[in-house]
């Protein structure tokens, strides 16, 4: 498996933040941020809006100079790394698609390639970003997902060692999103460093080697997605019962949340085993029981204390697992 | 580069790191120029392929020339020794330069900045100023063919007859002094939001055209408007070329006003660029 091969190698530090603080007026975007990312890592920066994800990327690109602290990209100043053509990025597009209107895709890509000292092969970029069918199209006639693929092609046109992607799949449908994840993952498997910001939890979970949860400009949690989920040991139980009684279900051992819909019941529990024993003990007639990991979403809610309507569950988890932020730092 | 150079030997077998890790070769000025040339070609090519740009830029001065030519007898002397047919050709050269420069910068630049394309270029290896610099150069480059075209129309339909040296001199003068227009276009694109950019550009075209005396000779305007014309770069642009054709010395006041516009606009653009860069927006 290519991912494992990349991990075996001794690796240098690709990106480092030391005590980085940045404010926009009174609002603090980065608060004493410390972070090290190793070469070849595929890292997800996860967090709610305003957590500091975009600022982190802007700082890494030298677009924003932080007021305090030290940032290095590939061992040098971020602007140096950009000027040397060692960095590529796909930023959030503003009002438009982030591509020059009135030109064909191949022309825009051709231009960006020429701006780099050691660009990737044209055909290779086209294949990686899967834009073979779009080359002759005009940039202003692309769909949202197509435009994002072209922007990815532009991000990797300079054959960069490090790529930053700021919420790259935010405007995509499910299918394009899956395809895009594969592209990012493949690119990371080549030994390059990929850092992407997202608030799609599944995205972080499925493609990143390592997930950093950012909130209020600091690292709240740091580890492989699976470890993060384990840290928040929530399981979801689903079953069917003829006359669900919400009050009884809420009293079950370990339960943090109960959802009843007709005869279907969904329970979030911190201790699935205890909940099931209790369920049996109370003689609740259930069938079609299914237990699943609650997913990164729950972990995320728990760690940042955000999320709509689920904030209670999050608060509960935080109370029971006091050292969540510190639990999961096992990155090489 | 401490961490990197320490790790470099271990990474030697990595095809993607070995090229770049450790010391990155410095890039000479010659190879710095190549990307800028590519960017310039891209910009000019884009403008010349846009039918909207061509329709506005070529259409206005050419159609106005053909329309206004009938307003007076073509041979009527309208100032010094300059006849109506010549005056109008020079005025439409000025107007064409103005329209081309404003449309090349203005709306497009504003849109590109809003859409994030400007920012995307900002994070490529080309220097920070090259985006603005290339825009100004590209505007100047598309102004030239417009001037030549209007001169051609003047010769073909207005029966303007000049010596070869005069044609060349006129072209160079009108072209070189169009720099304030190019800067104005870029400045508008920098300052004005996308939705407002098109009306602002159109408004500027006609305000500078009319009050600059490009549609009616300034000496035929009421006194108050004659005074107003003194503040228009378009008036001085036009007046320089007319004076040259008339065989008069080129009054320093025209040069001074144009140079003043260049200085003010260039400073304003640099200031805006610096502010945005400090905020990470450029």
Coordinates of C-alpha atoms in Angstrom, one line a residue:
Chain A
X1 CA 0.0 0.0 0.0
X2 CA 1.6 3.2 -1.1
X3 CA 0.5 5.1 2.0
X4 CA 2.5 2.8 4.2
X5 CA 5.6 3.1 2.0
X6 CA 5.5 6.9 2.5
X7 CA 5.3 6.5 6.2
X8 CA 8.3 4.3 6.5
X9 CA 10.8 6.9 5.4
X10 CA 12.6 9.2 7.8
X11 CA 11.0 12.5 7.1
X12 CA 11.9 16.1 7.5
X13 CA 9.6 18.8 8.8
X14 CA 7.6 20.4 5.9
X15 CA 5.7 23.0 7.8
X16 CA 6.2 24.5 11.2
X17 CA 4.4 27.0 13.4
X18 CA 5.9 28.2 16.6
X19 CA 3.8 30.3 18.8
X20 CA 2.0 32.0 15.9
X21 CA -0.6 34.6 16.8
X22 CA -2.6 36.7 14.4
X23 CA -5.5 39.1 15.0
X24 CA -7.9 40.8 12.6
X25 CA -8.8 43.8 14.7
X26 CA -10.2 42.5 17.9
X27 CA -10.9 39.0 16.5
X28 CA -8.2 36.5 17.2
X29 CA -7.6 34.2 14.2
X30 CA -4.5 32.3 15.4
X31 CA -3.8 32.0 19.1
X32 CA -0.3 30.8 20.0
X33 CA -0.5 28.1 17.3
X34 CA 2.2 25.4 17.5
X35 CA 2.2 22.8 14.7
X36 CA 4.6 20.6 12.9
X37 CA 3.7 18.8 9.7
X38 CA 6.1 16.2 8.2
X39 CA 7.0 15.7 4.6
X40 CA 4.6 13.3 2.9
X41 CA 1.8 13.8 5.4
X42 CA -1.7 14.3 4.2
X43 CA -3.2 16.5 6.9
X44 CA -6.7 17.7 7.4
X45 CA -7.4 20.9 9.1
X46 CA -10.8 20.5 10.6
X47 CA -12.8 23.1 12.4
X48 CA -15.9 25.3 12.3
X49 CA -16.1 28.6 10.4
X50 CA -13.8 31.1 11.9
X51 CA -11.6 28.5 13.6
X52 CA -8.5 29.9 11.8
X53 CA -8.2 27.4 9.0
X54 CA -8.0 29.9 6.2
X55 CA -5.7 32.2 8.1
X56 CA -3.4 29.2 8.7
X57 CA -3.2 28.6 4.9
X58 CA -2.8 32.3 4.2
X59 CA 0.1 32.4 6.7
X60 CA 1.7 29.3 5.1
X61 CA 1.5 31.1 1.7
X62 CA 3.0 34.3 3.0
X63 CA -0.2 36.2 2.1
X64 CA -0.6 37.1 5.7
X65 CA 2.4 37.9 8.0
X66 CA 1.5 36.8 11.5
X67 CA 1.9 39.4 14.2
X68 CA 3.8 37.0 16.4
X69 CA 5.6 33.7 16.1
X70 CA 7.6 31.9 13.5
X71 CA 6.4 30.1 10.4
X72 CA 8.5 27.9 8.1
X73 CA 7.7 26.2 4.9
X74 CA 10.2 23.6 3.7
X75 CA 12.8 25.1 6.0
X76 CA 12.5 28.7 4.7
X77 CA 10.3 31.7 4.9
X78 CA 6.9 31.1 3.3
X79 CA 7.4 33.8 0.7
X80 CA 10.7 32.3 -0.2
X81 CA 9.1 28.9 -0.7
X82 CA 6.4 30.4 -2.9
X83 CA 9.0 32.4 -4.9
X84 CA 11.0 29.2 -5.5
X85 CA 7.9 27.5 -6.9
X86 CA 7.9 24.7 -4.2
X87 CA 4.3 25.4 -3.1
X88 CA 1.0 25.1 -4.8
X89 CA -2.4 26.1 -3.5
X90 CA -6.1 26.1 -4.2
X91 CA -7.7 28.9 -2.2
X92 CA -11.4 29.5 -1.6
X93 CA -12.7 31.3 -4.7
X94 CA -14.5 34.5 -4.0
X95 CA -17.5 35.6 -6.0
X96 CA -16.5 33.7 -9.2
X97 CA -14.7 30.5 -10.0
X98 CA -11.2 31.7 -9.4
X99 CA -10.2 31.2 -13.1
X100 CA -9.7 33.8 -15.7
X101 CA -12.8 34.3 -17.8
X102 CA -12.7 34.1 -21.6
X103 CA -9.9 31.6 -22.1
X104 CA -9.8 27.9 -22.6
X105 CA -8.8 25.6 -19.7
X106 CA -5.6 24.6 -21.5
X107 CA -4.6 28.2 -21.9
X108 CA -5.1 29.0 -18.2
X109 CA -3.2 25.8 -17.2
X110 CA -0.5 26.5 -19.8
X111 CA 0.0 30.0 -18.4
X112 CA 0.4 28.8 -14.8
X113 CA 2.8 26.1 -15.8
X114 CA 5.0 28.8 -17.4
X115 CA 5.1 30.8 -14.2
X116 CA 7.0 28.0 -12.4
X117 CA 10.6 27.2 -12.8
X118 CA 10.2 23.4 -12.8
X119 CA 6.6 22.7 -13.8
X120 CA 5.0 19.2 -13.9
X121 CA 4.5 17.7 -17.4
X122 CA 1.3 19.0 -18.9
X123 CA -0.1 15.6 -19.6
X124 CA 0.7 14.4 -16.1
X125 CA -1.2 17.3 -14.6
X126 CA -4.2 16.7 -16.9
X127 CA -4.3 13.0 -15.9
X128 CA -3.9 13.7 -12.2
X129 CA -6.7 16.3 -12.1
X130 CA -8.8 14.3 -14.6
X131 CA -9.4 17.3 -16.8
X132 CA -8.7 15.6 -20.2
X133 CA -12.2 16.3 -21.4
X134 CA -12.2 19.9 -20.3
X135 CA -9.1 21.3 -22.0
X136 CA -10.9 22.9 -24.9
X137 CA -13.7 24.3 -22.8
X138 CA -13.9 27.9 -21.8
X139 CA -13.3 28.5 -18.1
X140 CA -16.5 30.5 -17.7
X141 CA -18.6 27.5 -19.0
X142 CA -17.4 25.0 -16.4
X143 CA -19.7 23.5 -13.7
X144 CA -18.7 23.9 -10.1
X145 CA -17.1 20.5 -9.8
X146 CA -15.3 20.9 -13.1
X147 CA -14.0 24.3 -12.1
X148 CA -12.6 22.8 -8.9
X149 CA -10.8 20.1 -10.8
X150 CA -9.2 22.7 -13.0
X151 CA -8.2 24.7 -10.0
X152 CA -6.6 21.6 -8.5
X153 CA -4.7 21.2 -11.8
X154 CA -3.5 24.8 -11.4
X155 CA -2.5 24.1 -7.8
X156 CA -0.3 21.2 -8.8
X157 CA 1.0 22.7 -12.1
X158 CA 4.3 23.8 -10.6
X159 CA 5.0 20.3 -9.4
X160 CA 5.0 21.5 -5.8
X161 CA 6.4 19.7 -2.8
X162 CA 3.6 21.0 -0.6
X163 CA 0.0 21.7 -1.6
X164 CA -2.6 23.7 0.4
X165 CA -6.2 23.3 -0.3
X166 CA -8.8 25.5 1.4
X167 CA -12.2 23.7 1.5
X168 CA -11.7 22.3 -2.0
X169 CA -14.9 20.3 -2.2
X170 CA -17.3 22.8 -0.6
X171 CA -19.3 23.4 -3.8
X172 CA -19.4 19.8 -5.0
X173 CA -22.0 17.1 -5.3
X174 CA -21.3 13.7 -3.7
X175 CA -19.9 12.1 -6.8
X176 CA -17.5 14.8 -7.7
X177 CA -16.4 14.9 -4.1
X178 CA -15.5 11.2 -4.0
X179 CA -13.5 11.7 -7.2
X180 CA -11.7 14.7 -5.7
X181 CA -10.8 12.9 -2.6
X182 CA -9.2 10.2 -4.7
X183 CA -7.1 12.8 -6.5
X184 CA -5.9 14.4 -3.3
X185 CA -5.1 11.0 -1.8
X186 CA -3.2 9.9 -4.8
X187 CA -1.2 13.1 -4.8
X188 CA -0.3 12.6 -1.2
X189 CA 0.7 9.0 -1.8
X190 CA 3.4 10.3 -4.1
X191 CA 5.2 11.5 -1.0
X192 CA 4.1 15.1 -1.2
X193 CA 2.8 17.1 1.7
X194 CA -0.9 17.9 1.4
X195 CA -2.7 20.2 3.9
X196 CA -6.4 20.7 3.3
X197 CA -8.9 22.7 5.3
X198 CA -12.4 21.3 5.5
X199 CA -15.5 21.1 7.5
X200 CA -16.6 18.0 5.9
X201 CA -15.9 15.5 8.6
X202 CA -16.0 12.5 6.4
X203 CA -13.4 14.1 4.1
X204 CA -10.9 14.5 6.9
X205 CA -11.7 11.0 8.1
X206 CA -11.3 9.2 4.8
X207 CA -8.3 10.8 3.2
X208 CA -6.1 12.4 5.8
X209 CA -3.2 10.5 7.6
X210 CA -3.6 13.0 10.3
X211 CA -6.4 15.3 11.5
X212 CA -5.9 18.5 13.3
X213 CA -9.0 20.0 14.9
X214 CA -8.7 23.7 15.1
X215 CA -10.9 26.0 17.2
X216 CA -10.5 29.6 18.1
X217 CA -7.1 29.6 16.5
X218 CA -5.5 26.8 18.5
X219 CA -5.1 23.0 18.0
X220 CA -7.8 21.3 20.0
X221 CA -6.9 17.7 18.9
X222 CA -4.3 16.1 16.7
X223 CA -4.0 12.6 15.5
X224 CA -5.2 10.0 12.9
X225 CA -8.9 10.3 12.2
X226 CA -9.5 6.9 13.8
X227 CA -7.7 7.8 17.0
X228 CA -9.7 11.0 17.2
X229 CA -12.9 9.0 16.9
X230 CA -11.7 6.5 19.5
X231 CA -10.9 9.4 21.8
X232 CA -14.5 10.2 21.8
X233 CA -15.9 6.8 22.3
X234 CA -19.4 7.5 21.1
X235 CA -21.3 4.7 19.4
X236 CA -24.6 5.0 17.7
X237 CA -27.2 2.3 18.3
X238 CA -30.1 1.9 15.9
X239 CA -33.0 -0.5 16.3
X240 CA -36.7 -0.9 15.8
X241 CA -39.2 -1.3 18.6
X242 CA -43.0 -1.2 18.5
X243 CA -43.8 1.3 21.2
X244 CA -40.6 3.4 21.8
X245 CA -40.8 5.3 25.1
X246 CA -38.4 8.2 25.0
X247 CA -38.3 8.6 28.8
X248 CA -37.2 5.0 29.4
X249 CA -34.7 5.1 26.6
X250 CA -33.1 8.3 28.0
X251 CA -32.5 6.6 31.3
X252 CA -30.4 3.8 29.7
X253 CA -26.8 3.5 30.8
X254 CA -24.4 5.6 28.9
X255 CA -27.0 7.4 26.7
X256 CA -26.2 10.9 25.6
X257 CA -28.9 11.4 23.0
X258 CA -32.1 9.7 21.9
X259 CA -33.9 10.2 18.6
X260 CA -37.2 8.5 18.0
X261 CA -38.9 8.4 14.6
X262 CA -42.0 6.2 14.4
X263 CA -40.8 2.8 15.5
X264 CA -37.2 3.6 14.7
X265 CA -34.8 4.5 17.5
X266 CA -31.4 6.0 17.3
X267 CA -29.3 6.3 20.5
X268 CA -25.9 7.9 21.0
X269 CA -24.0 6.2 23.8
X270 CA -20.7 6.5 25.5
X271 CA -20.7 2.8 26.4
X272 CA -22.6 0.7 23.9
X273 CA -22.1 -2.5 25.8
X274 CA -23.7 -1.1 29.0
X275 CA -26.5 0.4 27.0
X276 CA -27.4 -2.9 25.3
X277 CA -27.2 -4.8 28.6
X278 CA -29.5 -2.3 30.2
X279 CA -31.8 -2.4 27.2
X280 CA -32.1 -6.2 27.6
X281 CA -32.4 -5.9 31.4
X282 CA -35.4 -3.6 31.1
X283 CA -37.1 -6.0 28.7
X284 CA -37.4 -3.5 25.8
X285 CA -38.5 -5.6 22.8
X286 CA -36.0 -4.4 20.1
X287 CA -35.0 -5.9 16.8
X288 CA -32.7 -5.1 13.9
X289 CA -30.0 -3.7 16.3
X290 CA -27.1 -2.0 14.6
X291 CA -24.1 -0.4 16.4
X292 CA -21.9 2.0 14.5
X293 CA -19.0 4.3 15.4
X294 CA -20.6 7.7 15.5
X295 CA -18.1 9.1 13.1
X296 CA -15.8 12.0 13.2
X297 CA -18.8 14.3 13.3
X298 CA -19.5 13.4 16.9
X299 CA -15.9 13.6 17.8
X300 CA -15.7 17.0 16.2
X301 CA -18.8 18.3 18.0
X302 CA -17.4 17.0 21.3
X303 CA -14.0 18.6 20.8
X304 CA -15.0 22.0 19.6
X305 CA -18.3 22.2 21.5
X306 CA -19.9 23.4 18.3
X307 CA -22.7 22.0 16.2
X308 CA -26.4 22.7 16.1
X309 CA -28.6 20.9 18.4
X310 CA -26.0 18.4 19.3
X311 CA -24.2 20.8 21.6
X312 CA -25.5 19.0 24.6
X313 CA -24.0 15.7 23.6
X314 CA -20.8 17.5 23.0
X315 CA -20.8 19.1 26.4
X316 CA -21.6 15.7 28.0
X317 CA -18.6 14.1 26.3
X318 CA -16.3 16.8 27.2
X319 CA -17.3 16.5 30.9
X320 CA -16.6 12.7 30.8
X321 CA -13.4 12.8 28.9
X322 CA -11.5 15.7 30.4
X323 CA -8.2 15.4 28.5
X324 CA -9.5 15.0 24.9
X325 CA -7.1 17.5 23.4
X326 CA -4.1 15.8 24.9
X327 CA -5.1 12.1 24.4
X328 CA -4.3 11.6 20.8
X329 CA -0.9 13.0 20.0
X330 CA 0.9 10.0 18.6
X331 CA 2.1 11.4 15.3
X332 CA 5.7 10.4 14.4
Chain B
X1 CA 16.9 25.3 5.6
X2 CA 18.2 23.4 8.6
X3 CA 15.7 20.6 8.8
X4 CA 15.5 20.1 5.1
X5 CA 19.2 19.8 4.4
X6 CA 19.6 17.4 7.3
X7 CA 16.9 15.2 5.8
X8 CA 18.1 15.5 2.3
X9 CA 20.3 12.4 2.1
X10 CA 17.6 10.1 3.3
X11 CA 15.2 11.5 0.7
X12 CA 17.6 11.0 -2.1
X13 CA 15.6 8.1 -3.5
X14 CA 12.4 10.1 -3.5
X15 CA 11.8 11.3 -7.1
X16 CA 9.8 14.2 -6.0
X17 CA 12.0 15.6 -3.3
X18 CA 15.5 15.1 -4.6
X19 CA 15.1 17.8 -7.3
X20 CA 14.1 20.5 -4.8
X21 CA 15.3 19.6 -1.4
X22 CA 18.3 21.3 0.1
X23 CA 19.6 24.3 -1.8
X24 CA 17.2 25.6 -4.4
X25 CA 19.1 27.2 -7.3
X26 CA 18.6 30.9 -7.5
X27 CA 16.7 32.0 -10.6
X28 CA 18.5 34.5 -12.9
X29 CA 16.8 37.6 -14.3
X30 CA 16.6 36.0 -17.7
X31 CA 14.5 33.1 -16.5
X32 CA 12.5 35.6 -14.4
X33 CA 11.6 37.4 -17.6
X34 CA 10.3 34.3 -19.4
X35 CA 7.2 33.9 -17.1
X36 CA 6.4 37.6 -17.3
X37 CA 6.5 37.5 -21.1
X38 CA 4.2 34.5 -21.0
X39 CA 1.8 36.3 -18.7
X40 CA 1.9 39.4 -21.0
X41 CA 1.2 37.3 -24.1
X42 CA -1.7 35.6 -22.2
X43 CA -3.2 38.9 -21.2
X44 CA -2.9 40.5 -24.7
X45 CA -4.2 37.3 -26.4
X46 CA -7.2 37.2 -24.1
X47 CA -8.1 40.8 -24.9
X48 CA -7.7 40.4 -28.6
X49 CA -9.9 37.3 -28.6
X50 CA -12.7 38.9 -26.7
X51 CA -15.3 40.1 -29.2
X52 CA -16.9 42.3 -26.5
X53 CA -13.6 44.1 -25.9
X54 CA -13.0 44.4 -29.6
X55 CA -16.5 45.6 -30.4
X56 CA -16.3 48.4 -27.8
X57 CA -12.7 49.3 -28.4
X58 CA -12.8 49.3 -32.1
X59 CA -16.5 50.2 -32.6
X60 CA -16.7 53.4 -30.6
X61 CA -13.8 55.4 -32.1
X62 CA -14.4 54.1 -35.7
X63 CA -18.1 54.7 -35.7
X64 CA -17.8 58.1 -34.0
X65 CA -15.2 59.1 -36.6
X66 CA -17.5 58.1 -39.5
X67 CA -20.5 59.7 -37.9
X68 CA -19.0 63.0 -36.7
X69 CA -17.0 63.5 -40.0
X70 CA -20.2 64.7 -41.6
X71 CA -20.9 67.3 -38.9
X72 CA -18.7 69.9 -40.5
X73 CA -16.9 70.3 -43.9
X74 CA -13.9 68.0 -43.6
X75 CA -11.6 70.7 -44.8
X76 CA -12.7 73.3 -42.2
X77 CA -9.9 74.7 -40.1
X78 CA -10.7 74.1 -36.5
X79 CA -7.6 75.4 -34.8
X80 CA -4.2 76.6 -36.0
X81 CA -3.8 74.9 -39.4
X82 CA -5.6 71.7 -38.3
X83 CA -8.6 70.7 -40.4
X84 CA -11.7 69.0 -39.1
X85 CA -10.8 65.7 -40.7
X86 CA -7.4 65.7 -39.0
X87 CA -8.7 67.0 -35.7
X88 CA -11.3 64.3 -35.6
X89 CA -8.8 61.5 -36.4
X90 CA -6.5 62.6 -33.6
X91 CA -9.4 63.0 -31.2
X92 CA -10.6 59.5 -32.0
X93 CA -7.1 58.1 -31.6
X94 CA -7.2 59.6 -28.1
X95 CA -10.7 58.3 -27.5
X96 CA -9.7 54.8 -28.8
X97 CA -6.7 54.7 -26.6
X98 CA -8.9 55.8 -23.6
X99 CA -11.6 53.2 -24.4
X100 CA -9.1 50.4 -24.9
X101 CA -7.1 51.2 -21.8
X102 CA -10.1 51.6 -19.5
X103 CA -11.7 48.4 -20.8
X104 CA -8.5 46.4 -20.7
X105 CA -8.0 47.2 -17.0
X106 CA -11.3 48.2 -15.4
X107 CA -14.0 45.6 -15.3
X108 CA -11.8 42.6 -16.0
X109 CA -9.3 43.4 -13.3
X110 CA -12.1 44.0 -10.8
X111 CA -13.7 40.6 -11.7
X112 CA -10.4 38.8 -11.5
X113 CA -9.7 40.1 -8.1
X114 CA -13.2 39.3 -6.8
X115 CA -13.0 35.7 -8.2
X116 CA -9.7 34.9 -6.6
X117 CA -7.7 34.5 -9.9
X118 CA -5.5 37.5 -9.0
X119 CA -4.8 35.8 -5.7
X120 CA -4.0 32.5 -7.4
X121 CA -1.4 34.3 -9.5
X122 CA -0.1 36.0 -6.4
X123 CA 1.0 32.6 -5.0
X124 CA 2.9 31.6 -8.1
X125 CA 6.6 32.4 -8.2
X126 CA 6.3 35.6 -10.1
X127 CA 7.0 38.7 -8.0
X128 CA 4.1 40.5 -6.2
X129 CA 4.1 43.6 -8.4
X130 CA 4.1 41.7 -11.7
X131 CA 0.3 41.2 -11.8
X132 CA -0.3 45.0 -11.8
X133 CA 2.8 45.6 -14.0
X134 CA 1.7 43.1 -16.6
X135 CA -1.8 44.6 -16.6
X136 CA -0.5 48.1 -17.4
X137 CA 1.8 46.7 -20.1
X138 CA -0.9 44.7 -21.6
X139 CA -3.2 47.7 -21.7
X140 CA -0.5 49.7 -23.5
X141 CA 0.0 46.9 -26.0
X142 CA -3.6 46.7 -27.0
X143 CA -3.8 50.5 -27.3
X144 CA -1.3 50.6 -30.1
X145 CA -3.3 48.7 -32.8
X146 CA -6.4 50.7 -31.9
X147 CA -4.5 53.9 -32.7
X148 CA -3.1 52.5 -35.9
X149 CA -6.6 51.4 -36.9
X150 CA -8.2 54.8 -36.3
X151 CA -5.4 56.4 -38.3
X152 CA -6.1 53.9 -41.1
X153 CA -9.8 54.9 -41.0
X154 CA -8.8 58.5 -41.1
X155 CA -6.7 58.0 -44.1
X156 CA -9.2 55.8 -45.9
X157 CA -12.5 57.6 -45.1
X158 CA -11.4 61.1 -44.0
X159 CA -8.9 61.6 -46.7
X160 CA -6.2 62.5 -44.2
X161 CA -2.8 62.9 -46.0
X162 CA 0.4 63.0 -43.9
X163 CA 4.0 62.3 -44.6
X164 CA 5.4 58.9 -43.6
X165 CA 7.5 60.4 -40.8
X166 CA 4.5 62.4 -39.5
X167 CA 2.4 59.2 -39.4
X168 CA 5.0 57.4 -37.4
X169 CA 5.7 60.3 -35.1
X170 CA 2.0 60.9 -34.5
X171 CA 1.5 57.2 -33.7
X172 CA 4.4 57.0 -31.2
X173 CA 3.4 60.3 -29.5
X174 CA -0.3 59.3 -29.1
X175 CA 0.7 55.8 -28.0
X176 CA 3.3 56.8 -25.4
X177 CA 1.2 59.5 -23.9
X178 CA -1.7 57.1 -23.4
X179 CA 0.1 55.8 -20.2
X180 CA -2.2 57.7 -17.9
X181 CA -5.2 56.0 -19.4
X182 CA -3.7 52.5 -18.9
X183 CA -3.0 53.4 -15.2
X184 CA -6.5 54.8 -14.8
X185 CA -8.0 51.5 -16.1
X186 CA -5.9 49.5 -13.7
X187 CA -6.7 51.9 -10.8
X188 CA -10.4 51.6 -11.5
X189 CA -10.1 47.8 -11.5
X190 CA -8.3 47.9 -8.2
X191 CA -10.6 50.3 -6.5
X192 CA -14.1 49.6 -7.8
X193 CA -16.3 46.6 -6.9
X194 CA -17.2 44.3 -9.8
X195 CA -20.8 45.4 -10.1
X196 CA -19.8 49.1 -10.2
X197 CA -16.8 48.7 -12.5
X198 CA -18.7 48.6 -15.8
X199 CA -20.8 51.8 -15.2
X200 CA -17.7 53.6 -13.8
X201 CA -15.6 52.6 -16.8
X202 CA -18.4 53.7 -19.2
X203 CA -19.0 56.9 -17.3
X204 CA -15.3 57.7 -17.4
X205 CA -15.0 57.0 -21.1
X206 CA -17.7 59.6 -21.9
X207 CA -16.8 62.2 -19.3
X208 CA -13.1 62.2 -20.3
X209 CA -14.1 62.0 -23.9
X210 CA -16.6 64.9 -23.9
X211 CA -15.1 67.2 -21.4
X212 CA -11.6 66.5 -22.8
X213 CA -12.7 67.9 -26.1
X214 CA -12.6 64.7 -28.1
X215 CA -16.1 65.1 -29.5
X216 CA -16.0 68.9 -30.0
X217 CA -12.9 71.0 -30.2
X218 CA -12.3 72.7 -26.8
X219 CA -12.0 76.1 -28.4
X220 CA -15.6 75.7 -29.6
X221 CA -16.9 75.0 -26.1
X222 CA -18.3 77.5 -23.6
X223 CA -15.7 79.2 -21.4
X224 CA -16.6 77.2 -18.2
X225 CA -16.1 73.9 -20.1
X226 CA -12.9 75.1 -21.6
X227 CA -11.6 75.6 -18.0
X228 CA -12.8 72.2 -17.0
X229 CA -11.0 70.6 -20.0
X230 CA -7.7 71.8 -18.5
X231 CA -8.1 69.1 -15.8
X232 CA -8.8 66.3 -18.2
X233 CA -5.9 64.0 -19.1
X234 CA -7.7 63.3 -22.4
X235 CA -7.6 67.0 -23.3
X236 CA -3.8 67.2 -22.8
X237 CA -3.3 63.9 -24.6
X238 CA -5.2 65.2 -27.6
X239 CA -3.8 68.7 -27.5
X240 CA -0.2 67.4 -27.6
X241 CA -0.8 65.5 -30.8
X242 CA -2.7 68.4 -32.4
X243 CA 0.1 70.8 -31.5
X244 CA 2.7 68.4 -33.0
X245 CA 0.7 68.2 -36.2
X246 CA 0.2 72.0 -36.2
X247 CA 4.0 72.4 -36.1
X248 CA 3.8 74.2 -32.8
X249 CA 6.2 73.6 -29.9
X250 CA 4.7 71.1 -27.4
X251 CA 3.7 73.2 -24.5
X252 CA 5.2 71.9 -21.2
X253 CA 1.8 72.3 -19.5
X254 CA 0.5 69.3 -21.4
X255 CA 3.4 67.1 -20.4
X256 CA 3.2 68.3 -16.8
X257 CA -0.5 67.5 -16.5
X258 CA 0.0 64.0 -18.0
X259 CA 3.0 63.4 -15.9
X260 CA 1.0 64.5 -12.9
X261 CA -1.7 62.0 -13.7
X262 CA 0.9 59.2 -14.1
X263 CA 2.5 60.1 -10.8
X264 CA -0.8 60.3 -8.9
X265 CA -2.3 57.1 -10.4
X266 CA 0.9 55.1 -10.0
X267 CA 1.2 56.1 -6.4
X268 CA -2.4 55.4 -5.7
X269 CA -2.1 51.9 -7.3
X270 CA 1.1 51.1 -5.3
X271 CA -0.5 52.4 -2.1
X272 CA -3.6 50.2 -2.7
X273 CA -1.5 47.3 -3.6
X274 CA 0.6 47.7 -0.4
X275 CA -2.5 48.0 1.8
X276 CA -4.0 44.9 0.4
X277 CA -0.8 42.9 0.6
X278 CA -0.5 43.8 4.3
X279 CA -4.0 42.5 4.8
X280 CA -3.2 39.4 2.7
X281 CA -5.8 40.3 0.0
X282 CA -3.6 41.2 -2.9

